[in-house]
CSV table of C-alpha atoms in Angstrom, one decimal:
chain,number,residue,atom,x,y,z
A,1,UNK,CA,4.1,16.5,-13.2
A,2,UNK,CA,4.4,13.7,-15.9
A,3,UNK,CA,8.4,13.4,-17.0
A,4,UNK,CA,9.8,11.1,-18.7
A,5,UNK,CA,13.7,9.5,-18.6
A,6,UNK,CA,15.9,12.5,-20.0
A,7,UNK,CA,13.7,15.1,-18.1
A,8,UNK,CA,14.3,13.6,-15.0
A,9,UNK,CA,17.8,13.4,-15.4
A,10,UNK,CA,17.5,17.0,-16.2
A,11,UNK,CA,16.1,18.4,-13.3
A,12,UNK,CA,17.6,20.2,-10.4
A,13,UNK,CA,19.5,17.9,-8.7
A,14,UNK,CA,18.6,18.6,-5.4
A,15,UNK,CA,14.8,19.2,-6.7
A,16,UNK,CA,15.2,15.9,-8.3
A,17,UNK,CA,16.7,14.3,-5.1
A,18,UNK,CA,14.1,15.4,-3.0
A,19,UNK,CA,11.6,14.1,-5.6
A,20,UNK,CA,13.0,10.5,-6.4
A,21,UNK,CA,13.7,9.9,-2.9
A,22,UNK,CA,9.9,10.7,-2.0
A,23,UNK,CA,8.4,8.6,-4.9
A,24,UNK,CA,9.0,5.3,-3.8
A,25,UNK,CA,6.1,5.8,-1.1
A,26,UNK,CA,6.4,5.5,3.0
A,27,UNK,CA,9.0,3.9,4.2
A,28,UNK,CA,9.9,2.6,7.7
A,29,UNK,CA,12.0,4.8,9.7
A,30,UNK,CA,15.0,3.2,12.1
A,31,UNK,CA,18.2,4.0,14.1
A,32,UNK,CA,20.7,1.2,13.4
A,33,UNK,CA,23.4,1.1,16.1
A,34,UNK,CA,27.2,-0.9,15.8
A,35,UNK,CA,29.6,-1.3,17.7
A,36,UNK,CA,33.5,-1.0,15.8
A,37,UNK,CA,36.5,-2.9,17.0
A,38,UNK,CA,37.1,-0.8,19.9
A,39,UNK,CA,33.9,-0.9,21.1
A,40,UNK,CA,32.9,2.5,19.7
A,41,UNK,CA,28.9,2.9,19.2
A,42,UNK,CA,27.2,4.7,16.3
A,43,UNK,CA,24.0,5.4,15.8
A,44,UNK,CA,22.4,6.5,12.4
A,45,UNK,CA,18.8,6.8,10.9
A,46,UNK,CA,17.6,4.6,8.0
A,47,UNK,CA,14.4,4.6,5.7
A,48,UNK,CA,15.6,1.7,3.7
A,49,UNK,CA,15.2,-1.2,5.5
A,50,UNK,CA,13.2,-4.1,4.3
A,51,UNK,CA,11.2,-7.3,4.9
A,52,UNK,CA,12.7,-10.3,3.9
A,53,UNK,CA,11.6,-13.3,5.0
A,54,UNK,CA,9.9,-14.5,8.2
A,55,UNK,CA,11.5,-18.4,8.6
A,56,UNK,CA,14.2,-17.7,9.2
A,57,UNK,CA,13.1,-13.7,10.0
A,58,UNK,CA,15.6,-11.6,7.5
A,59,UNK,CA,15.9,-8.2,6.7
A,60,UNK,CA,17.8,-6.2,4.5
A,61,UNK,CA,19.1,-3.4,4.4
A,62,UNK,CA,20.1,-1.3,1.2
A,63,UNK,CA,23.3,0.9,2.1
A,64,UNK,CA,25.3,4.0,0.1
A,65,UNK,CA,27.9,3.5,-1.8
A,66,UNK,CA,30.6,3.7,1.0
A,67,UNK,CA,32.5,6.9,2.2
A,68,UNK,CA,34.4,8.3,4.8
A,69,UNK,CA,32.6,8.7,8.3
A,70,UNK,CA,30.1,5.9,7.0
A,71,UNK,CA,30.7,3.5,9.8
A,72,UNK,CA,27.5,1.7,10.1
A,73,UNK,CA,28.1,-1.1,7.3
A,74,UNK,CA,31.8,-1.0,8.4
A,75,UNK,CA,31.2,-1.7,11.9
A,76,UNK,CA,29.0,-4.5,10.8
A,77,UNK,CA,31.4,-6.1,9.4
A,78,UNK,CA,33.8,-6.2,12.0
A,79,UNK,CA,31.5,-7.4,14.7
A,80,UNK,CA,29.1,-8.9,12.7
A,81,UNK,CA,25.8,-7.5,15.1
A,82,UNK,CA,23.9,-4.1,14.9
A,83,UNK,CA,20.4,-3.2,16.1
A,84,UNK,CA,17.6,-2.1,14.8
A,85,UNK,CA,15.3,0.8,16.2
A,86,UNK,CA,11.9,2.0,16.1
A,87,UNK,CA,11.6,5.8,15.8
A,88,UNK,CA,8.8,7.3,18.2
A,89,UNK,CA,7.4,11.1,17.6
A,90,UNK,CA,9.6,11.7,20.7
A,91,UNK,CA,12.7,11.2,19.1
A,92,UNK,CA,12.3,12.1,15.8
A,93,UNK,CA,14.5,15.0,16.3
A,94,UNK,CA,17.6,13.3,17.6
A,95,UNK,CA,16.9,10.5,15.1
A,96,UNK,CA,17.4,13.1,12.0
A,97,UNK,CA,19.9,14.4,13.7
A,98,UNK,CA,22.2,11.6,14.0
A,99,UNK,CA,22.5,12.0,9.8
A,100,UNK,CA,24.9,15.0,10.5
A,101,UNK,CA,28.6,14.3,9.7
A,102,UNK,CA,29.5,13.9,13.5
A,103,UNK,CA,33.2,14.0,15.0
A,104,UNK,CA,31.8,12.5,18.1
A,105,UNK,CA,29.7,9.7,18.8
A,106,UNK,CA,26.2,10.3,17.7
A,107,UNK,CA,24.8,9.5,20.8
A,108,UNK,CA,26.5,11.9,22.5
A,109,UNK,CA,26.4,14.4,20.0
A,110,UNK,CA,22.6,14.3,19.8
A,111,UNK,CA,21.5,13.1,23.0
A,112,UNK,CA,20.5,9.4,22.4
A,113,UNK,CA,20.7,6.7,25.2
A,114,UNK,CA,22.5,3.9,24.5
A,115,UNK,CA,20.5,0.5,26.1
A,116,UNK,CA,22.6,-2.7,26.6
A,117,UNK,CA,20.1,-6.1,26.6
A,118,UNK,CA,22.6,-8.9,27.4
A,119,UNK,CA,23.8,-11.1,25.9
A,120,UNK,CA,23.5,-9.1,22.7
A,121,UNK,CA,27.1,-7.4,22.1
A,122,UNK,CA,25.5,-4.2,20.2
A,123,UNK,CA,23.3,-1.5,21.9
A,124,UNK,CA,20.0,-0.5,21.6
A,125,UNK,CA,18.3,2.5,21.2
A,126,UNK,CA,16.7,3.3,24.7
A,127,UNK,CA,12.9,4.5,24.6
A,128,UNK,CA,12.7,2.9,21.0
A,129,UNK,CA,9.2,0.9,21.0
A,130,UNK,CA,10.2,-2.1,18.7
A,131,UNK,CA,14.1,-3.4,19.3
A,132,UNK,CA,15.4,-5.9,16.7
A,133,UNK,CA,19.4,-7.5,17.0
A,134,UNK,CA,20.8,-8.6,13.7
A,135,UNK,CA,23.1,-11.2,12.8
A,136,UNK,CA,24.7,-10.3,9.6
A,137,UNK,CA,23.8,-12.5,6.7
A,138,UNK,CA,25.5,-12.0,3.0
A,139,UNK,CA,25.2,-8.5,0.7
A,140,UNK,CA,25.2,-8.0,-2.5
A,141,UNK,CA,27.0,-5.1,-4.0
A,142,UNK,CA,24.2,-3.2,-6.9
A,143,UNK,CA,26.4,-2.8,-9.9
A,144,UNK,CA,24.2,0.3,-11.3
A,145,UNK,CA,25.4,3.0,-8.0
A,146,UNK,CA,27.5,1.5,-6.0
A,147,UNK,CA,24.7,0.6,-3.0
A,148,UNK,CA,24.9,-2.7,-1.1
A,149,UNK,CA,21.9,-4.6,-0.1
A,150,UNK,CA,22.7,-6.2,3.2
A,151,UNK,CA,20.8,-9.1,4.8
A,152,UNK,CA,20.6,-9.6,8.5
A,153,UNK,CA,19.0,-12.1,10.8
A,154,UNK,CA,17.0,-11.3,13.3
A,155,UNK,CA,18.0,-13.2,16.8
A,156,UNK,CA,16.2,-10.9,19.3
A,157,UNK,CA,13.3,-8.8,19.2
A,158,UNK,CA,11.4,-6.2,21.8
A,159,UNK,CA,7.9,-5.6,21.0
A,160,UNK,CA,5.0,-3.9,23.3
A,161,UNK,CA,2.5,-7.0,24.0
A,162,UNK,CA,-0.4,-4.1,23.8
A,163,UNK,CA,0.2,-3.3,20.3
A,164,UNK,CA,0.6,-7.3,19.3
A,165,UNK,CA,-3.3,-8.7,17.8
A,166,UNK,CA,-3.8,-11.9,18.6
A,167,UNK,CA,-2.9,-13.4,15.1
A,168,UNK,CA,0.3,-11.6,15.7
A,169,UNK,CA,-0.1,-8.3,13.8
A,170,UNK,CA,1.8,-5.5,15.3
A,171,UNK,CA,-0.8,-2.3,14.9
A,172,UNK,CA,2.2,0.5,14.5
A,173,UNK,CA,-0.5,3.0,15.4
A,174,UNK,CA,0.0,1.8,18.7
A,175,UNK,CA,3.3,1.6,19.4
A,176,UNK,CA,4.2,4.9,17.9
A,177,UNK,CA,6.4,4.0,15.6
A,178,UNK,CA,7.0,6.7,12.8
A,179,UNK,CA,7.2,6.5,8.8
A,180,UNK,CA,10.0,8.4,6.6
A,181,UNK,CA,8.9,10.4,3.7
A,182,UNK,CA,11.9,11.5,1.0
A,183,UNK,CA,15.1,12.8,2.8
A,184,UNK,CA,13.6,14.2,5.8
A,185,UNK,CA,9.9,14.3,6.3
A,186,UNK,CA,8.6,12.2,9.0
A,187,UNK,CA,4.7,11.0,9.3
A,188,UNK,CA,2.7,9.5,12.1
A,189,UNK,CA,0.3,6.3,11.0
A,190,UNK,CA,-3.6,5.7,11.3
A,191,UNK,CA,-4.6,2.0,10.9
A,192,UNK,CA,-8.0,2.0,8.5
A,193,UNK,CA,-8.1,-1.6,8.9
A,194,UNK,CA,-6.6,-5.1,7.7
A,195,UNK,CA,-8.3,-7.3,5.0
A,196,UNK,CA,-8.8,-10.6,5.4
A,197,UNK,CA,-7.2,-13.6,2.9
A,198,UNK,CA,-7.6,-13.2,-0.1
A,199,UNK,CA,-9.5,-15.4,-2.5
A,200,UNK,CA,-10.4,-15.8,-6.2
A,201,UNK,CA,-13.9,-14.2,-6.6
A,202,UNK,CA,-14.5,-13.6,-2.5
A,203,UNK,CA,-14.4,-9.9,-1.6
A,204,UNK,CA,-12.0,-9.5,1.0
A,205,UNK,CA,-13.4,-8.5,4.4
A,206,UNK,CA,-12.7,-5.8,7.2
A,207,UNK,CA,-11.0,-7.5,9.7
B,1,UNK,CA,7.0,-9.7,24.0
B,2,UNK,CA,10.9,-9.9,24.8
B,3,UNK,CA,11.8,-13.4,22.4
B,4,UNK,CA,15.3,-14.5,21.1
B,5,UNK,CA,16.1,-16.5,17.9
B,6,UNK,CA,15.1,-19.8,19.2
B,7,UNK,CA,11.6,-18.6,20.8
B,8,UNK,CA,11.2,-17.0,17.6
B,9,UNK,CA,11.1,-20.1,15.4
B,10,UNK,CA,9.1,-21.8,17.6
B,11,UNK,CA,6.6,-19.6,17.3
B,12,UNK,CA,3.3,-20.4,15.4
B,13,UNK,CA,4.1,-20.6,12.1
B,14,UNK,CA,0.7,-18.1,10.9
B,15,UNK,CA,2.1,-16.1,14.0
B,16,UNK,CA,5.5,-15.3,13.3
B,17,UNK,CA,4.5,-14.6,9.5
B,18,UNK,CA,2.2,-11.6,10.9
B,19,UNK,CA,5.2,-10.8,13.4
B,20,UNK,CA,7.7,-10.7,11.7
B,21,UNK,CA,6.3,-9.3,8.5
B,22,UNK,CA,4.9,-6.1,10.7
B,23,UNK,CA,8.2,-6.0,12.5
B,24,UNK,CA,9.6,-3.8,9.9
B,25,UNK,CA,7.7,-0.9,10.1
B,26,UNK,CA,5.7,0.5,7.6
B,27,UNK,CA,5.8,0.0,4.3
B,28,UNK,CA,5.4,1.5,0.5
B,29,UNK,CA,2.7,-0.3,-0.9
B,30,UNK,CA,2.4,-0.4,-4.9
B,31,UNK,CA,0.5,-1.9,-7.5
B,32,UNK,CA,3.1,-3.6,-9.8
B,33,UNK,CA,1.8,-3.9,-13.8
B,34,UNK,CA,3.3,-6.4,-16.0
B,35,UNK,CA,2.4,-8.2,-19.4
B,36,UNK,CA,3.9,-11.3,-20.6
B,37,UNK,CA,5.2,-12.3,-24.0
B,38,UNK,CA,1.6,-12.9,-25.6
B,39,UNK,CA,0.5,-9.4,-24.0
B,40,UNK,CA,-1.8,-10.6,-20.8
B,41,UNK,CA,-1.2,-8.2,-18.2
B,42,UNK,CA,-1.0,-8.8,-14.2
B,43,UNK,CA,-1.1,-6.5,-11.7
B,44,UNK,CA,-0.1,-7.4,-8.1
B,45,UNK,CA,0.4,-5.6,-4.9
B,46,UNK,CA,4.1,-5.4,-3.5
B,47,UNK,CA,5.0,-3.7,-0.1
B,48,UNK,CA,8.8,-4.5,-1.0
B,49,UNK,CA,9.5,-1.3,-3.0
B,50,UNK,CA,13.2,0.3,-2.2
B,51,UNK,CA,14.6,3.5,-3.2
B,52,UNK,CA,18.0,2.6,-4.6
B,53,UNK,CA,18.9,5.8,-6.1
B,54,UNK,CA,18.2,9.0,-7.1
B,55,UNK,CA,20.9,9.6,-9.9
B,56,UNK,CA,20.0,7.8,-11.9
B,57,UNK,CA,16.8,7.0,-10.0
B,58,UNK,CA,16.6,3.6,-9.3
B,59,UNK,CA,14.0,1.5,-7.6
B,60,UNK,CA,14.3,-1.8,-6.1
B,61,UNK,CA,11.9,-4.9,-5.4
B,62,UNK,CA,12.1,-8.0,-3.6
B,63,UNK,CA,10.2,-11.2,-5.4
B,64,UNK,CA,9.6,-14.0,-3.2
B,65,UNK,CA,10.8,-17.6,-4.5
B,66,UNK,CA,9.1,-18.3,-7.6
B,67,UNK,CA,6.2,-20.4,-7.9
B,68,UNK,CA,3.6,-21.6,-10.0
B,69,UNK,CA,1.0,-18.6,-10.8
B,70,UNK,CA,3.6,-15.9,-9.4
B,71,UNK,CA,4.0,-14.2,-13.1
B,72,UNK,CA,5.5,-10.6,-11.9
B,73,UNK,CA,8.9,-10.9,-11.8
B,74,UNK,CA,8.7,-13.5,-14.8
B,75,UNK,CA,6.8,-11.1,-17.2
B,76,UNK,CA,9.5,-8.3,-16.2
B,77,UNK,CA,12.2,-10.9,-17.4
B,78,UNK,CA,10.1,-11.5,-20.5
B,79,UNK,CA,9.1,-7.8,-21.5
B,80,UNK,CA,12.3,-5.7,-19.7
B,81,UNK,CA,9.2,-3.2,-18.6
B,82,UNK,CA,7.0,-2.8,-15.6
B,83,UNK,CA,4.8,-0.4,-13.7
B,84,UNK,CA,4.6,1.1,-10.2
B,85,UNK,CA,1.5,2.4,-9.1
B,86,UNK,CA,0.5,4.1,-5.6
B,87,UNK,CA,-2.6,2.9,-3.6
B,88,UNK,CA,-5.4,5.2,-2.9
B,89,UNK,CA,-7.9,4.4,0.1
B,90,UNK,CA,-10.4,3.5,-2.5
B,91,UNK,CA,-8.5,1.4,-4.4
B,92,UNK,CA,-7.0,-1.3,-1.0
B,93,UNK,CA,-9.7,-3.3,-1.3
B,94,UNK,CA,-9.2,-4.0,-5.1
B,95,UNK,CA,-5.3,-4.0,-4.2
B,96,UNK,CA,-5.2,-6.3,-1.6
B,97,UNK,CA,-7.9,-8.9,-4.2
B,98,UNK,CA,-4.9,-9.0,-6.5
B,99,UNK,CA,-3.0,-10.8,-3.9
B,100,UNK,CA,-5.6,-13.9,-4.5
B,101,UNK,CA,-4.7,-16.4,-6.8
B,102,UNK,CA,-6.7,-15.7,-9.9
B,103,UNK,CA,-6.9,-18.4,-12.7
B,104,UNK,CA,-8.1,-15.1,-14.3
B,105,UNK,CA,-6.2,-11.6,-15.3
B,106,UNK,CA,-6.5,-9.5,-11.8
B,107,UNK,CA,-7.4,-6.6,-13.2
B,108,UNK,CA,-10.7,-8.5,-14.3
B,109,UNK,CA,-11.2,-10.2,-11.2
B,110,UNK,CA,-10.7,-7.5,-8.4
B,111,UNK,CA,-11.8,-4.7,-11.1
B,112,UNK,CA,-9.2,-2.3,-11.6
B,113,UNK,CA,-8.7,-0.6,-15.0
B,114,UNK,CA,-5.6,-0.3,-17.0
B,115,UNK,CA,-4.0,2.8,-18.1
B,116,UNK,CA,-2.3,2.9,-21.0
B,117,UNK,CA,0.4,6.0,-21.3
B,118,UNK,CA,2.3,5.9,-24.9
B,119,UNK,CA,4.7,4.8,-25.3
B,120,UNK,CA,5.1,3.2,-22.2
B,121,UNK,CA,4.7,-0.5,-23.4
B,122,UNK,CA,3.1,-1.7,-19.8
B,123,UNK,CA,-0.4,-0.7,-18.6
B,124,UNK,CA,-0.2,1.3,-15.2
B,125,UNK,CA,-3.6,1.1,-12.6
B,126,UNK,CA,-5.8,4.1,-13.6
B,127,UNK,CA,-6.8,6.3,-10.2
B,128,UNK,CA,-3.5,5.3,-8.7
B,129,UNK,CA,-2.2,9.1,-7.3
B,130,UNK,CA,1.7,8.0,-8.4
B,131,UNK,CA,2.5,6.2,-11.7
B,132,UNK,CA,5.4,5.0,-12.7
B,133,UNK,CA,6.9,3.0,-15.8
B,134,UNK,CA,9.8,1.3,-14.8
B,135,UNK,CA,12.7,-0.7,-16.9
B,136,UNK,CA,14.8,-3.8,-15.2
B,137,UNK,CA,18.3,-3.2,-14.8
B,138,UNK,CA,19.4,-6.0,-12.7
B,139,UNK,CA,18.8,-8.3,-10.6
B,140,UNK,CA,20.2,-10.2,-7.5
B,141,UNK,CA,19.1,-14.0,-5.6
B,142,UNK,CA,19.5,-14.0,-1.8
B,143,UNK,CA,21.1,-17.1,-1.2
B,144,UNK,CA,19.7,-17.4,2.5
B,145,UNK,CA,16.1,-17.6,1.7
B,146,UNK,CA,16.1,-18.0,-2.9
B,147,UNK,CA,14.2,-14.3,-2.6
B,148,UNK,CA,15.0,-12.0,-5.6
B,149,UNK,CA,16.1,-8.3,-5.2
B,150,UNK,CA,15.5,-6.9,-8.7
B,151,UNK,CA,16.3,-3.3,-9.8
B,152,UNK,CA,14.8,-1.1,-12.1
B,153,UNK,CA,15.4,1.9,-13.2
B,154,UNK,CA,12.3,4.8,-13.7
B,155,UNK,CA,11.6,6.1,-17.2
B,156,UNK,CA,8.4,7.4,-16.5
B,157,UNK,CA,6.8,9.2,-13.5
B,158,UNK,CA,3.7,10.8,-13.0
B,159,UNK,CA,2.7,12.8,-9.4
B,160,UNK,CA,-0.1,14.9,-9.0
B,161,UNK,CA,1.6,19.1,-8.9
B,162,UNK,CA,-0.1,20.0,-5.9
B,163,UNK,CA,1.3,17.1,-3.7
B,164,UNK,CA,5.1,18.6,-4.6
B,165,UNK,CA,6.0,20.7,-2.8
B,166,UNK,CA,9.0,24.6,-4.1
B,167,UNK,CA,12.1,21.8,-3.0
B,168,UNK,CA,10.5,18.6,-4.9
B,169,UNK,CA,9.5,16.8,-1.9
B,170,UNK,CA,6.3,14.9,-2.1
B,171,UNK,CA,3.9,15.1,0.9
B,172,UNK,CA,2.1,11.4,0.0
B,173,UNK,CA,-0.6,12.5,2.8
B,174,UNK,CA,-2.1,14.6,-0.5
B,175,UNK,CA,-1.4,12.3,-2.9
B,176,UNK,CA,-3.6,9.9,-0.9
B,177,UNK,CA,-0.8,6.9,-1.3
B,178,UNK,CA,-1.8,4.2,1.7
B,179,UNK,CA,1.3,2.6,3.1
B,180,UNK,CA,1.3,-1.3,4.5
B,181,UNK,CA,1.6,-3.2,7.8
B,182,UNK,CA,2.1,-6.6,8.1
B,183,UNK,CA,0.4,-9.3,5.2
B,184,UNK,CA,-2.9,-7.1,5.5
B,185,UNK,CA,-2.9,-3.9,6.8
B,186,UNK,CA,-3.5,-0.5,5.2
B,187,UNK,CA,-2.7,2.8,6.8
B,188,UNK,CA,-3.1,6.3,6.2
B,189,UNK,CA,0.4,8.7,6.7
B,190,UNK,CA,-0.4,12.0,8.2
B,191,UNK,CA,2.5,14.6,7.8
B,192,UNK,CA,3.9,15.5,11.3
B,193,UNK,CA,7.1,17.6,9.8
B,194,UNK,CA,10.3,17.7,7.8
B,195,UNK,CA,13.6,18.8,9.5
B,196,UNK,CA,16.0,20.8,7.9
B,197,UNK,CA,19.6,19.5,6.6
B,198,UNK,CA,21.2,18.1,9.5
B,199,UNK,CA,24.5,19.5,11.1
B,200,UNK,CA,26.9,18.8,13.8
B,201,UNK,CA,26.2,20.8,16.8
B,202,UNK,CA,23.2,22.9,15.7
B,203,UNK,CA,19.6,21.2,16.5
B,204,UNK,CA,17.7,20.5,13.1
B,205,UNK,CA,14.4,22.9,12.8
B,206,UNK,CA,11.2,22.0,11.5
B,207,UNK,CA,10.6,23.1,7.7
């Protein structure tokens, strides 16, 4: 398929959802949790989630334009913490499922374990490989839809020591941790290897 | 590794950069094409790539601070145009070489060919499984750490027909596209499932 502009916009719109939302290439694949001013928890799955910086560690978030029964940047904003959660192959199901328009807490509703780690105010998702608490940051609101790019700081973080190299590297193979593909597909990782630094006229190496 | 903020900046500063960098999960990674106002192109590789939106479909990219020989996100502002491009197994040794700092054009040095697609003003990386020519739209500085989230919005895509699949979905394990890890790692996605449109109360099935 080779489309231009008007053709895209002309496509099916659920063809073309599924299409633009795949495009982009893998993305990671987490459960954020909050907590709201009564101490209500949600939990709900996110594939767009990015590095920031590493001193100080940031990440951002990039969040829909806001509706009703959207909590998750709401709740941030009233208690100024959420989580961050690796999804495993084993809880890929309830992690997907936590995207339906729930009544009831989404832990409940799909059988997710909350996981307190004092002092941090905001739960964790139990049995999630990599943990990460957040500190909210700024946002900035993206005049073209409507979406908010959030930045968070990170100010604890879980990580199996097996799956850390010794430069630091986590191999993602080894912890488990799955990729999102589009709107729902989910993929498993295979490390072929890393390359070393690179340099002007020096072929990178295997490492 | 169980660390909070403090621990965190006190770690190693080579260290934390891998750490924190792979912390994310896993990552799009893209070939991004520009050329500047006298027509020199650059290509660069970028594992910051964020859906944004599908209607109309939007991409977003975060630039680190600008320095001296970091020409991407300058050329965009130049030219208003730039291309995303996919990485194949056999072109991440090539992709990661662009990340050296050539006093030459990249595409020279590490030996990737440009792809010229009329009228797409902007070369794309010829053998790259996903094209796409790309127009900025607008752009936002992130006041904690002078990082640059820039949208733009997709005029031109190209993806092979028999990675699509009846709904639009993309299955990137045929298309070949590598995701990132970290500063240096490349990884190959294999497709575990997708899960139907999630409800309340009735357990998503695989599709």
């Amino acid at each position: 398929m080779q489309v231009a502009k008007q053709e895209i916009l002309n496509l099916e719109q659920r063809y073309r959802a599924n299409l633009i939302n795949s495009i982009t290439g893998f993305k990671s694949l987490s459960l954020i949790c909050t907590i709201n001013s009564e101490n209500v928890s949600n939990v709900a799955v996110f594939t767009q989630v990015l590095h920031v910086g590493a001193h100080p560690p940031l990440i951002g978030v990039l969040f829909r334009p806001v509706m009703e029964g959207m909590d998750t940047m709401k709740n941030i904003m009233e208690r100024d913490f959420f989580t961050l959660n690796h999804v495993p192959a084993s809880l890929a199901l309830e992690a997907h499922w936590t995207s339906a328009k729930w009544k009831i807490s989404e832990f409940e509703g799909v059988g997710l374990e909350e996981e307190y780690i004092a002092p941090f105010p905001v739960p964790f998702v139990k049995g999630a490989p990599i943990q990460m608490g957040l500190k909210f940051v700024e946002k900035h609101l993206i005049a073209a839809n409507q979406t908010t790019f959030l930045v968070g700081s990170i100010e604890y973080l879980s990580v199996p020591d097996a799956a850390i190299e010794p430069d630091g590297f986590i191999d993602l193979a080894k912890t488990g941790s799955l990729a999102g593909v589009g709107l729902d597909g989910y993929y498993k990782g295979e490390k072929l290897h890393r390359f070393s630094y690179a340099k002007p006229g020096i072929k990178p190496e295997i490492i």
